[in-house]
Amino acid sequence: MSVLLGCIADDFTGATDLANNLVRAGMRAVQTIGVPAAALDADVDAVVVALKSRTIAPEEAIAQSLHALRWLQAQGARQIYFKYCSTFDSTPRGNIGPVTEALMDALGCDFTIATPAFPDNKRTVFKGHLFVGDVLLSESGMQNHPLTPMTDANLVRVMQAQTRRKVGLVDYATVARGAEAIRERIAQLRAEGVGVAIVDAVSNDDLMRLGPALADMPLITAGSGVAIGLPANFGIVPSSAASALPKAGGLRAVVSGSCSLATNRQVADFVAAGRPALAIDPLQIAAGIDVVSKALEWAAPLLERGPVLVYSTADASAVKSVQGRLGVEEAGAMVERTIAAIARGLVERGVRQLVVAGGETSGACVQVLGIAQLQIGAQIDPGVPWCHARSDAAGGAGLHIALKSGNFGADDFFSKAFTFLE
Ligand code: ADP
């Protein structure tokens, strides 16, 4: 068993996004939560190691990424893919530049590309400038991000500020001419001493043209978009076999700690369909009421009849009011712990098909469920696949789990997800 593509992702939902793209392009893929202690226990084409290294200190991000690299190399990975956000979330300290450089040094390679382009998600790169929808990155709202404000859309400049290597550009005119032209441009840039090249791409066709030009590159750095053009380099074509998971069974539940607009609509849709739903009140948790036991008692008699929903999802004004009384971080952490404990209780009571809504909430649930590795299945809605994982809470047995980050999914997602598994 030898892995073809070894990926290092700088955050959890970004890792799923990448794994999902690889599966859709025909690769069998698993996502690991952090760097596994043991050898890979799965026969797959790609592994995505999910780190939480986007905003930590650069030295720490480098150490974790190199640890992931060594593990992936031990699994036989033939090519390494460093995945970051499609809005290139970083600061002049990093971590995209420093991690890229450290991986290049460790792999002994003198050239790599960098492109967050993901046209399916409206992230395009033109003349080295990143667009989010119709506007430049620096006007997209990302200029106000609390941790990684992106005030410059010129990625050549942004990347150059983070690396000692010379940064260049493979521009659109070249990409449009195809893989051979891209290869020639790369050779030219290398001869000029360029170590990292931003690559333009405004459509999936561009990414498919880029793919073959990357076949021999030991390291690729990108958002999740570039992944769609890589499986073909290994002779892999899209097939539904890549997303096959074991047969689903057991009870069904949804837990939601996301307060995004989409999740609010999804909760309302589930309630309107007359399905059983229980709201969790953060102020009750803060008052010391055993919300977890109450929720599990509520769910117990209902589970046999179909999916139940337990949610803290609330609209912006309710969230603000709770945050005003409890503090933003305290409220968040407390609700995450509660939802995760409920998820664990549900799995202990036989739930084997679980939908979790919320990025941070998903991280908390996966941890409490003792999940180390997710096998990626077919996507329910763009960016959200069903996964299969062994969980301590299920006594080491497998369960189906879907981790939906905030704004993903259609309004009927919480019902549709289960129909999809049938
Ligand atoms: P999303 O993917 O939509 O951003 P996350 O789970 O990442 O969702 O983040 C939502 C955050 O809001 C979590 O920290 C969660 O605990 C917190 N939260 C959930 N419900 C409430 C609520 N009713 N009041 C305050 N905070 C909440």
Short mmCIF file of C-alpha atoms and ligand atoms in Angstrom, two decimals:
data_model
loop_
_atom_site.label_atom_id
_atom_site.label_comp_id
_atom_site.label_asym_id
_atom_site.label_seq_id
_atom_site.Cartn_x
_atom_site.Cartn_y
_atom_site.Cartn_z
CA MET A 1 0.00 0.00 0.00
CA SER A 2 1.63 3.18 -1.13
CA VAL A 3 0.16 6.65 -1.25
CA LEU A 4 0.47 8.64 -4.49
CA LEU A 5 -0.38 12.12 -3.30
CA GLY A 6 0.49 13.26 0.24
CA CYS A 7 -1.23 16.47 1.33
CA ILE A 8 -0.67 18.82 4.25
CA ALA A 9 -3.59 21.15 4.96
CA ASP A 10 -3.29 24.16 7.27
CA ASP A 11 -6.78 23.75 8.70
CA PHE A 12 -9.49 21.17 9.27
CA THR A 13 -12.33 22.12 6.91
CA GLY A 14 -9.78 23.10 4.26
CA ALA A 15 -8.46 19.54 4.43
CA THR A 16 -11.95 18.15 3.79
CA ASP A 17 -12.42 20.54 0.90
CA LEU A 18 -9.21 19.26 -0.72
CA ALA A 19 -9.99 15.59 -0.04
CA ASN A 20 -13.44 16.11 -1.54
CA ASN A 21 -11.93 17.51 -4.76
CA LEU A 22 -9.49 14.60 -4.99
CA VAL A 23 -12.28 12.05 -4.56
CA ARG A 24 -14.37 13.75 -7.23
CA ALA A 25 -11.38 13.53 -9.55
CA GLY A 26 -11.18 9.78 -8.91
CA MET A 27 -8.71 9.36 -6.06
CA ARG A 28 -9.62 7.32 -3.00
CA ALA A 29 -8.75 9.64 -0.12
CA VAL A 30 -8.60 9.78 3.64
CA GLN A 31 -8.16 12.78 5.89
CA THR A 32 -6.24 12.34 9.12
CA ILE A 33 -6.75 14.56 12.14
CA GLY A 34 -3.21 15.71 12.80
CA VAL A 35 -0.19 13.52 12.07
CA PRO A 36 -0.99 9.87 12.88
CA ALA A 37 1.20 8.11 15.39
CA ALA A 38 1.16 4.88 13.40
CA ALA A 39 1.38 3.85 9.76
CA LEU A 40 -1.64 4.45 7.54
CA ASP A 41 -4.30 1.80 7.90
CA ALA A 42 -6.14 2.26 4.60
CA ASP A 43 -5.64 1.44 0.95
CA VAL A 44 -5.98 4.87 -0.71
CA ASP A 45 -4.44 7.05 -3.40
CA ALA A 46 -4.26 10.26 -1.38
CA VAL A 47 -3.94 11.26 2.26
CA VAL A 48 -4.69 14.72 3.57
CA VAL A 49 -3.12 15.46 6.95
CA ALA A 50 -5.22 18.15 8.62
CA LEU A 51 -3.19 20.53 10.76
CA LYS A 52 -4.30 23.68 12.55
CA SER A 53 -1.30 25.72 11.46
CA ARG A 54 -2.79 28.68 9.62
CA THR A 55 -2.38 31.30 12.31
CA ILE A 56 0.06 29.79 14.80
CA ALA A 57 3.69 31.00 15.10
CA PRO A 58 5.68 30.31 11.88
CA GLU A 59 8.27 28.16 13.67
CA GLU A 60 5.53 25.95 15.06
CA ALA A 61 3.75 25.76 11.66
CA ILE A 62 7.05 24.69 10.08
CA ALA A 63 7.67 22.03 12.74
CA GLN A 64 4.18 20.55 12.34
CA SER A 65 4.34 20.65 8.54
CA LEU A 66 7.74 18.92 8.47
CA HIS A 67 6.43 16.29 10.86
CA ALA A 68 3.51 15.71 8.48
CA LEU A 69 5.92 15.58 5.53
CA ARG A 70 8.07 12.90 7.16
CA TRP A 71 5.01 10.80 7.94
CA LEU A 72 3.68 11.14 4.38
CA GLN A 73 7.09 10.19 2.98
CA ALA A 74 7.09 7.12 5.21
CA GLN A 75 3.74 6.14 3.61
CA GLY A 76 5.43 6.34 0.20
CA ALA A 77 3.87 9.61 -1.02
CA ARG A 78 5.24 10.39 -4.47
CA GLN A 79 4.17 14.04 -4.57
CA ILE A 80 3.48 16.53 -1.78
CA TYR A 81 0.65 19.09 -1.83
CA PHE A 82 0.62 21.93 0.70
CA LYS A 83 -2.96 23.21 0.92
CA TYR A 84 -3.90 26.67 2.23
CA CYS A 85 -6.98 28.84 2.06
CA SER A 86 -8.38 30.01 -1.27
CA THR A 87 -8.16 33.57 0.09
CA PHE A 88 -4.43 33.02 0.75
CA ASP A 89 -4.94 33.74 4.48
CA SER A 90 -1.52 34.75 5.81
CA THR A 91 0.54 37.67 7.12
CA PRO A 92 4.05 38.88 6.19
CA ARG A 93 5.29 36.48 8.92
CA GLY A 94 3.57 33.59 7.19
CA ASN A 95 2.63 30.95 7.31
CA ILE A 96 2.36 30.16 3.61
CA GLY A 97 5.85 31.42 2.69
CA PRO A 98 7.85 29.95 5.58
CA VAL A 99 6.10 26.55 5.36
CA THR A 100 6.59 26.42 1.58
CA GLU A 101 10.27 27.20 1.98
CA ALA A 102 10.77 24.62 4.72
CA LEU A 103 9.05 21.94 2.63
CA MET A 104 11.17 22.87 -0.41
CA ASP A 105 14.34 22.59 1.66
CA ALA A 106 13.29 19.26 3.11
CA LEU A 107 12.38 17.90 -0.33
CA GLY A 108 15.50 19.36 -1.92
CA CYS A 109 13.47 21.08 -4.63
CA ASP A 110 14.28 24.47 -6.10
CA PHE A 111 10.92 25.33 -7.63
CA THR A 112 7.24 25.16 -6.82
CA ILE A 113 4.01 26.93 -7.70
CA ALA A 114 1.55 28.79 -5.52
CA THR A 115 -2.02 29.41 -6.52
CA PRO A 116 -5.19 29.63 -4.45
CA ALA A 117 -7.37 29.63 -7.61
CA PHE A 118 -10.63 27.70 -7.11
CA PRO A 119 -13.04 28.83 -9.84
CA ASP A 120 -15.86 26.56 -8.56
CA ASN A 121 -15.75 28.68 -5.42
CA LYS A 122 -15.33 31.98 -7.31
CA ARG A 123 -11.64 32.35 -6.45
CA THR A 124 -9.71 33.30 -9.57
CA VAL A 125 -6.19 34.58 -10.18
CA PHE A 126 -5.44 36.92 -13.06
CA LYS A 127 -2.11 38.70 -13.65
CA GLY A 128 -1.14 37.48 -10.20
CA HIS A 129 -4.13 39.20 -8.58
CA LEU A 130 -6.59 37.20 -6.54
CA PHE A 131 -10.29 37.86 -7.06
CA VAL A 132 -13.06 36.77 -4.71
CA GLY A 133 -16.17 36.76 -6.85
CA ASP A 134 -16.07 40.01 -8.81
CA VAL A 135 -13.81 41.99 -6.50
CA LEU A 136 -10.14 42.00 -5.58
CA LEU A 137 -9.15 40.10 -2.44
CA SER A 138 -8.30 43.42 -0.78
CA GLU A 139 -11.89 44.65 -1.28
CA SER A 140 -13.61 41.36 -0.46
CA GLY A 141 -13.97 41.86 3.27
CA MET A 142 -10.78 39.86 3.82
CA GLN A 143 -8.95 43.19 4.38
CA ASN A 144 -10.73 43.26 7.75
CA HIS A 145 -10.04 39.67 8.83
CA PRO A 146 -9.13 39.70 12.55
CA LEU A 147 -6.11 37.38 12.22
CA THR A 148 -4.99 37.50 8.60
CA PRO A 149 -6.05 40.82 7.05
CA MET A 150 -5.43 40.63 3.29
CA THR A 151 -4.88 44.21 2.16
CA ASP A 152 -3.00 43.44 -1.08
CA ALA A 153 -4.48 41.32 -3.88
CA ASN A 154 -1.16 41.05 -5.74
CA LEU A 155 -0.04 37.57 -4.74
CA VAL A 156 3.44 37.95 -6.19
CA ARG A 157 3.99 40.81 -3.74
CA VAL A 158 2.19 39.02 -0.88
CA MET A 159 4.25 35.86 -1.35
CA GLN A 160 7.50 37.77 -1.84
CA ALA A 161 7.02 39.42 1.57
CA GLN A 162 6.96 35.94 3.16
CA THR A 163 9.86 34.18 1.48
CA ARG A 164 13.56 34.63 0.77
CA ARG A 165 13.16 32.87 -2.57
CA LYS A 166 12.41 34.93 -5.65
CA VAL A 167 8.71 34.94 -6.60
CA GLY A 168 7.53 35.04 -10.21
CA LEU A 169 4.36 34.63 -12.27
CA VAL A 170 3.02 32.15 -14.82
CA ASP A 171 0.47 34.47 -16.32
CA TYR A 172 -2.83 33.82 -18.01
CA ALA A 173 -1.52 34.17 -21.57
CA THR A 174 0.79 31.22 -20.89
CA VAL A 175 -1.75 29.09 -19.02
CA ALA A 176 -4.26 29.51 -21.85
CA ARG A 177 -1.75 27.97 -24.28
CA GLY A 178 -1.59 24.71 -22.37
CA ALA A 179 0.72 22.42 -20.44
CA GLU A 180 3.69 22.64 -22.84
CA ALA A 181 3.71 26.45 -22.70
CA ILE A 182 3.44 26.31 -18.90
CA ARG A 183 6.41 23.92 -18.74
CA GLU A 184 8.47 26.25 -20.93
CA ARG A 185 7.58 29.24 -18.79
CA ILE A 186 8.53 27.32 -15.64
CA ALA A 187 11.93 26.43 -17.17
CA GLN A 188 12.45 30.09 -18.03
CA LEU A 189 11.52 31.26 -14.53
CA ARG A 190 13.85 28.69 -13.00
CA ALA A 191 16.69 29.92 -15.19
CA GLU A 192 15.98 33.42 -13.87
CA GLY A 193 16.39 32.17 -10.32
CA VAL A 194 12.69 32.17 -9.43
CA GLY A 195 11.82 29.65 -6.70
CA VAL A 196 8.07 30.11 -6.39
CA ALA A 197 5.64 31.08 -9.15
CA ILE A 198 2.11 32.33 -8.69
CA VAL A 199 -0.04 30.77 -11.43
CA ASP A 200 -3.05 32.49 -13.03
CA ALA A 201 -6.25 30.46 -13.43
CA VAL A 202 -9.78 31.71 -14.02
CA SER A 203 -11.57 28.48 -14.91
CA ASN A 204 -11.45 24.74 -14.28
CA ASP A 205 -10.10 24.38 -17.83
CA ASP A 206 -7.06 26.39 -16.75
CA LEU A 207 -6.53 24.06 -13.80
CA MET A 208 -6.85 21.03 -16.09
CA ARG A 209 -4.19 22.53 -18.39
CA LEU A 210 -1.96 23.22 -15.40
CA GLY A 211 -2.22 19.66 -14.04
CA PRO A 212 0.04 17.87 -16.54
CA ALA A 213 2.72 20.58 -16.20
CA LEU A 214 3.00 19.69 -12.50
CA ALA A 215 3.52 15.96 -12.97
CA ASP A 216 7.20 15.99 -11.99
CA MET A 217 7.09 18.66 -9.32
CA PRO A 218 7.96 17.19 -5.89
CA LEU A 219 5.96 19.91 -4.13
CA ILE A 220 2.80 21.78 -5.11
CA THR A 221 1.35 24.57 -2.99
CA ALA A 222 -2.21 25.69 -3.65
CA GLY A 223 -5.78 26.04 -2.49
CA SER A 224 -7.96 23.01 -3.17
CA GLY A 225 -8.63 23.90 -6.83
CA VAL A 226 -5.36 22.68 -8.36
CA ALA A 227 -6.19 19.19 -7.07
CA ILE A 228 -8.72 18.58 -9.84
CA GLY A 229 -5.97 18.38 -12.46
CA LEU A 230 -3.59 16.04 -10.62
CA PRO A 231 -5.12 12.52 -10.46
CA ALA A 232 -4.80 12.17 -14.26
CA ASN A 233 -1.00 12.42 -13.84
CA PHE A 234 -1.20 9.10 -11.98
CA GLY A 235 -3.47 7.53 -14.61
CA ILE A 236 -6.55 8.02 -12.43
CA VAL A 237 -9.89 9.04 -13.94
CA PRO A 238 -13.08 10.13 -12.16
CA SER A 239 -15.13 7.16 -10.94
CA SER A 240 -17.82 6.59 -8.37
CA ALA A 241 -15.70 3.79 -6.90
CA ALA A 242 -13.42 6.44 -5.36
CA SER A 243 -16.22 7.65 -3.10
CA ALA A 244 -17.55 4.24 -2.07
CA LEU A 245 -18.07 3.93 1.69
CA PRO A 246 -19.24 0.96 3.77
CA LYS A 247 -23.01 0.52 3.95
CA ALA A 248 -24.72 2.94 6.34
CA GLY A 249 -26.88 1.78 9.24
CA GLY A 250 -27.85 2.78 12.76
CA LEU A 251 -29.71 5.78 14.14
CA ARG A 252 -29.53 9.28 12.68
CA ALA A 253 -28.91 12.70 14.18
CA VAL A 254 -27.80 16.24 13.44
CA VAL A 255 -25.95 18.49 15.88
CA SER A 256 -25.48 22.13 14.95
CA GLY A 257 -23.36 24.83 16.55
CA SER A 258 -23.10 26.98 13.44
CA CYS A 259 -24.87 30.34 13.47
CA SER A 260 -24.34 31.16 9.80
CA LEU A 261 -27.21 32.34 7.65
CA ALA A 262 -27.25 29.07 5.72
CA THR A 263 -27.36 26.96 8.88
CA ASN A 264 -30.16 29.10 10.31
CA ARG A 265 -32.16 28.37 7.16
CA GLN A 266 -31.33 24.64 7.39
CA VAL A 267 -32.53 24.46 11.00
CA ALA A 268 -35.74 26.31 10.09
CA ASP A 269 -36.31 23.93 7.16
CA PHE A 270 -35.88 20.84 9.37
CA VAL A 271 -38.29 22.25 11.98
CA ALA A 272 -40.82 23.25 9.29
CA ALA A 273 -40.75 19.68 7.96
CA GLY A 274 -42.13 18.62 11.35
CA ARG A 275 -39.02 16.72 12.37
CA PRO A 276 -37.94 16.61 16.04
CA ALA A 277 -35.58 19.44 16.98
CA LEU A 278 -34.26 20.68 20.32
CA ALA A 279 -32.72 24.12 20.87
CA ILE A 280 -29.88 24.48 23.36
CA ASP A 281 -29.75 27.71 25.34
CA PRO A 282 -26.17 28.87 26.11
CA LEU A 283 -27.39 30.76 29.18
CA GLN A 284 -28.71 27.50 30.66
CA ILE A 285 -25.31 25.89 30.12
CA ALA A 286 -23.68 28.88 31.83
CA ALA A 287 -26.15 28.54 34.73
CA GLY A 288 -24.86 25.03 35.34
CA ILE A 289 -27.93 23.15 34.10
CA ASP A 290 -27.09 19.67 32.76
CA VAL A 291 -28.10 20.46 29.19
CA VAL A 292 -26.27 17.40 27.84
CA SER A 293 -28.26 14.84 29.86
CA LYS A 294 -31.50 16.66 29.15
CA ALA A 295 -30.85 16.62 25.41
CA LEU A 296 -29.96 12.91 25.43
CA GLU A 297 -33.11 12.07 27.43
CA TRP A 298 -35.17 14.08 24.96
CA ALA A 299 -33.61 12.29 21.97
CA ALA A 300 -33.75 8.72 23.30
CA PRO A 301 -37.42 7.90 22.49
CA LEU A 302 -37.36 9.82 19.18
CA LEU A 303 -34.27 8.32 17.53
CA GLU A 304 -35.97 5.11 16.41
CA ARG A 305 -38.37 7.12 14.24
CA GLY A 306 -35.86 9.10 12.20
CA PRO A 307 -33.28 11.87 12.42
CA VAL A 308 -33.32 14.29 15.35
CA LEU A 309 -31.66 17.70 15.52
CA VAL A 310 -30.00 19.32 18.55
CA TYR A 311 -28.89 22.87 17.87
CA SER A 312 -27.53 26.04 19.44
CA THR A 313 -27.90 27.77 16.08
CA ALA A 314 -29.32 31.25 16.58
CA ASP A 315 -29.57 34.49 14.64
CA ALA A 316 -26.99 37.25 14.88
CA SER A 317 -28.81 39.32 17.50
CA ALA A 318 -29.32 36.33 19.82
CA VAL A 319 -25.65 35.37 19.45
CA LYS A 320 -24.54 38.95 20.19
CA SER A 321 -26.67 39.06 23.29
CA VAL A 322 -25.21 35.77 24.58
CA GLN A 323 -21.69 36.92 23.73
CA GLY A 324 -22.32 40.20 25.56
CA ARG A 325 -23.22 38.29 28.72
CA LEU A 326 -20.69 35.45 28.55
CA GLY A 327 -17.85 36.79 26.39
CA VAL A 328 -17.24 35.79 22.74
CA GLU A 329 -14.63 33.08 23.32
CA GLU A 330 -16.16 31.74 26.52
CA ALA A 331 -19.58 31.40 24.89
CA GLY A 332 -18.06 29.74 21.83
CA ALA A 333 -15.95 27.24 23.75
CA MET A 334 -18.76 26.39 26.15
CA VAL A 335 -21.29 25.74 23.39
CA GLU A 336 -18.75 23.70 21.40
CA ARG A 337 -18.04 21.50 24.44
CA THR A 338 -21.76 20.98 25.03
CA ILE A 339 -22.62 20.11 21.43
CA ALA A 340 -19.64 17.76 21.25
CA ALA A 341 -20.70 15.99 24.46
CA ILE A 342 -24.20 15.57 23.04
CA ALA A 343 -22.75 14.17 19.80
CA ARG A 344 -20.75 11.67 21.83
CA GLY A 345 -23.81 10.69 23.88
CA LEU A 346 -25.83 10.18 20.71
CA VAL A 347 -23.18 7.93 19.19
CA GLU A 348 -22.93 5.97 22.45
CA ARG A 349 -26.71 5.45 22.12
CA GLY A 350 -26.45 4.02 18.64
CA VAL A 351 -26.32 6.96 16.23
CA ARG A 352 -24.23 5.86 13.26
CA GLN A 353 -25.22 8.59 10.78
CA LEU A 354 -24.26 11.97 12.17
CA VAL A 355 -24.30 15.41 10.57
CA VAL A 356 -22.34 18.16 12.34
CA ALA A 357 -22.85 21.81 11.34
CA GLY A 358 -20.12 24.35 12.05
CA GLY A 359 -16.38 24.35 11.37
CA GLU A 360 -15.20 24.82 14.95
CA THR A 361 -18.07 22.66 16.16
CA SER A 362 -16.90 19.89 13.82
CA GLY A 363 -13.38 20.11 15.21
CA ALA A 364 -14.71 19.75 18.75
CA CYS A 365 -16.97 16.81 17.81
CA VAL A 366 -14.29 14.88 15.95
CA GLN A 367 -11.98 15.25 18.94
CA VAL A 368 -14.55 14.13 21.51
CA LEU A 369 -15.66 11.23 19.29
CA GLY A 370 -12.04 10.02 19.23
CA ILE A 371 -11.89 10.07 15.44
CA ALA A 372 -8.39 9.94 14.00
CA GLN A 373 -9.11 9.41 10.33
CA LEU A 374 -11.96 10.07 7.88
CA GLN A 375 -12.54 8.11 4.69
CA ILE A 376 -14.03 10.59 2.20
CA GLY A 377 -17.20 9.61 0.34
CA ALA A 378 -19.52 11.29 -2.13
CA GLN A 379 -20.51 14.91 -1.65
CA ILE A 380 -24.01 15.71 -0.44
CA ASP A 381 -23.72 19.34 -1.54
CA PRO A 382 -20.63 21.11 -2.91
CA GLY A 383 -17.78 20.85 -0.40
CA VAL A 384 -19.59 18.55 2.06
CA PRO A 385 -19.00 14.82 1.61
CA TRP A 386 -20.24 11.96 3.75
CA CYS A 387 -17.27 10.40 5.50
CA HIS A 388 -16.75 7.11 7.29
CA ALA A 389 -14.72 6.91 10.48
CA ARG A 390 -14.01 4.68 13.42
CA SER A 391 -14.99 6.29 16.69
CA ASP A 392 -14.13 5.50 20.30
CA ALA A 393 -17.68 6.53 21.20
CA ALA A 394 -18.99 3.74 18.96
CA GLY A 395 -16.72 1.27 20.74
CA GLY A 396 -14.24 1.45 17.89
CA ALA A 397 -16.93 0.68 15.28
CA GLY A 398 -17.47 2.78 12.19
CA LEU A 399 -19.97 5.56 11.67
CA HIS A 400 -20.96 7.87 8.85
CA ILE A 401 -20.29 11.52 9.57
CA ALA A 402 -20.73 14.70 7.53
CA LEU A 403 -18.97 17.87 8.68
CA LYS A 404 -20.63 20.95 7.26
CA SER A 405 -18.87 24.24 7.62
CA GLY A 406 -20.99 27.35 8.14
CA ASN A 407 -22.28 28.59 4.83
CA PHE A 408 -22.29 25.31 2.90
CA GLY A 409 -25.32 23.26 1.95
CA ALA A 410 -28.82 23.79 0.55
CA ASP A 411 -31.73 24.69 2.85
CA ASP A 412 -32.93 21.07 3.09
CA PHE A 413 -29.43 19.78 3.84
CA PHE A 414 -30.32 18.18 7.20
CA SER A 415 -32.99 16.00 5.61
CA LYS A 416 -31.33 15.50 2.26
CA ALA A 417 -28.10 14.21 3.83
CA PHE A 418 -29.86 11.08 5.16
CA THR A 419 -31.88 10.44 2.03
CA PHE A 420 -28.59 10.59 0.15
CA LEU A 421 -27.22 7.67 2.21
CA GLU A 422 -30.20 5.40 1.58
P1 ADP B 1 -19.37 28.21 11.33
O1 ADP B 1 -18.78 27.13 10.49
O2 ADP B 1 -20.76 28.59 10.94
O3 ADP B 1 -18.44 29.40 11.51
P2 ADP B 1 -18.47 27.30 13.89
O4 ADP B 1 -18.84 26.05 14.61
O5 ADP B 1 -17.10 27.35 13.27
O6 ADP B 1 -19.57 27.56 12.80
O7 ADP B 1 -18.55 28.54 14.84
C1 ADP B 1 -19.70 28.88 15.55
C2 ADP B 1 -19.28 29.34 16.94
O8 ADP B 1 -20.41 29.93 17.58
C3 ADP B 1 -18.86 28.18 17.82
O9 ADP B 1 -17.77 28.57 18.62
C4 ADP B 1 -20.09 27.92 18.64
O10 ADP B 1 -19.81 27.29 19.87
C5 ADP B 1 -20.63 29.31 18.84
N1 ADP B 1 -22.08 29.33 19.11
C6 ADP B 1 -22.98 28.42 18.67
N2 ADP B 1 -24.20 28.75 19.07
C7 ADP B 1 -24.10 29.89 19.79
C8 ADP B 1 -25.04 30.73 20.46
N3 ADP B 1 -26.34 30.44 20.46
N4 ADP B 1 -24.57 31.81 21.08
C9 ADP B 1 -23.26 32.11 21.07
N5 ADP B 1 -22.32 31.38 20.45
C10 ADP B 1 -22.73 30.27 19.82
#
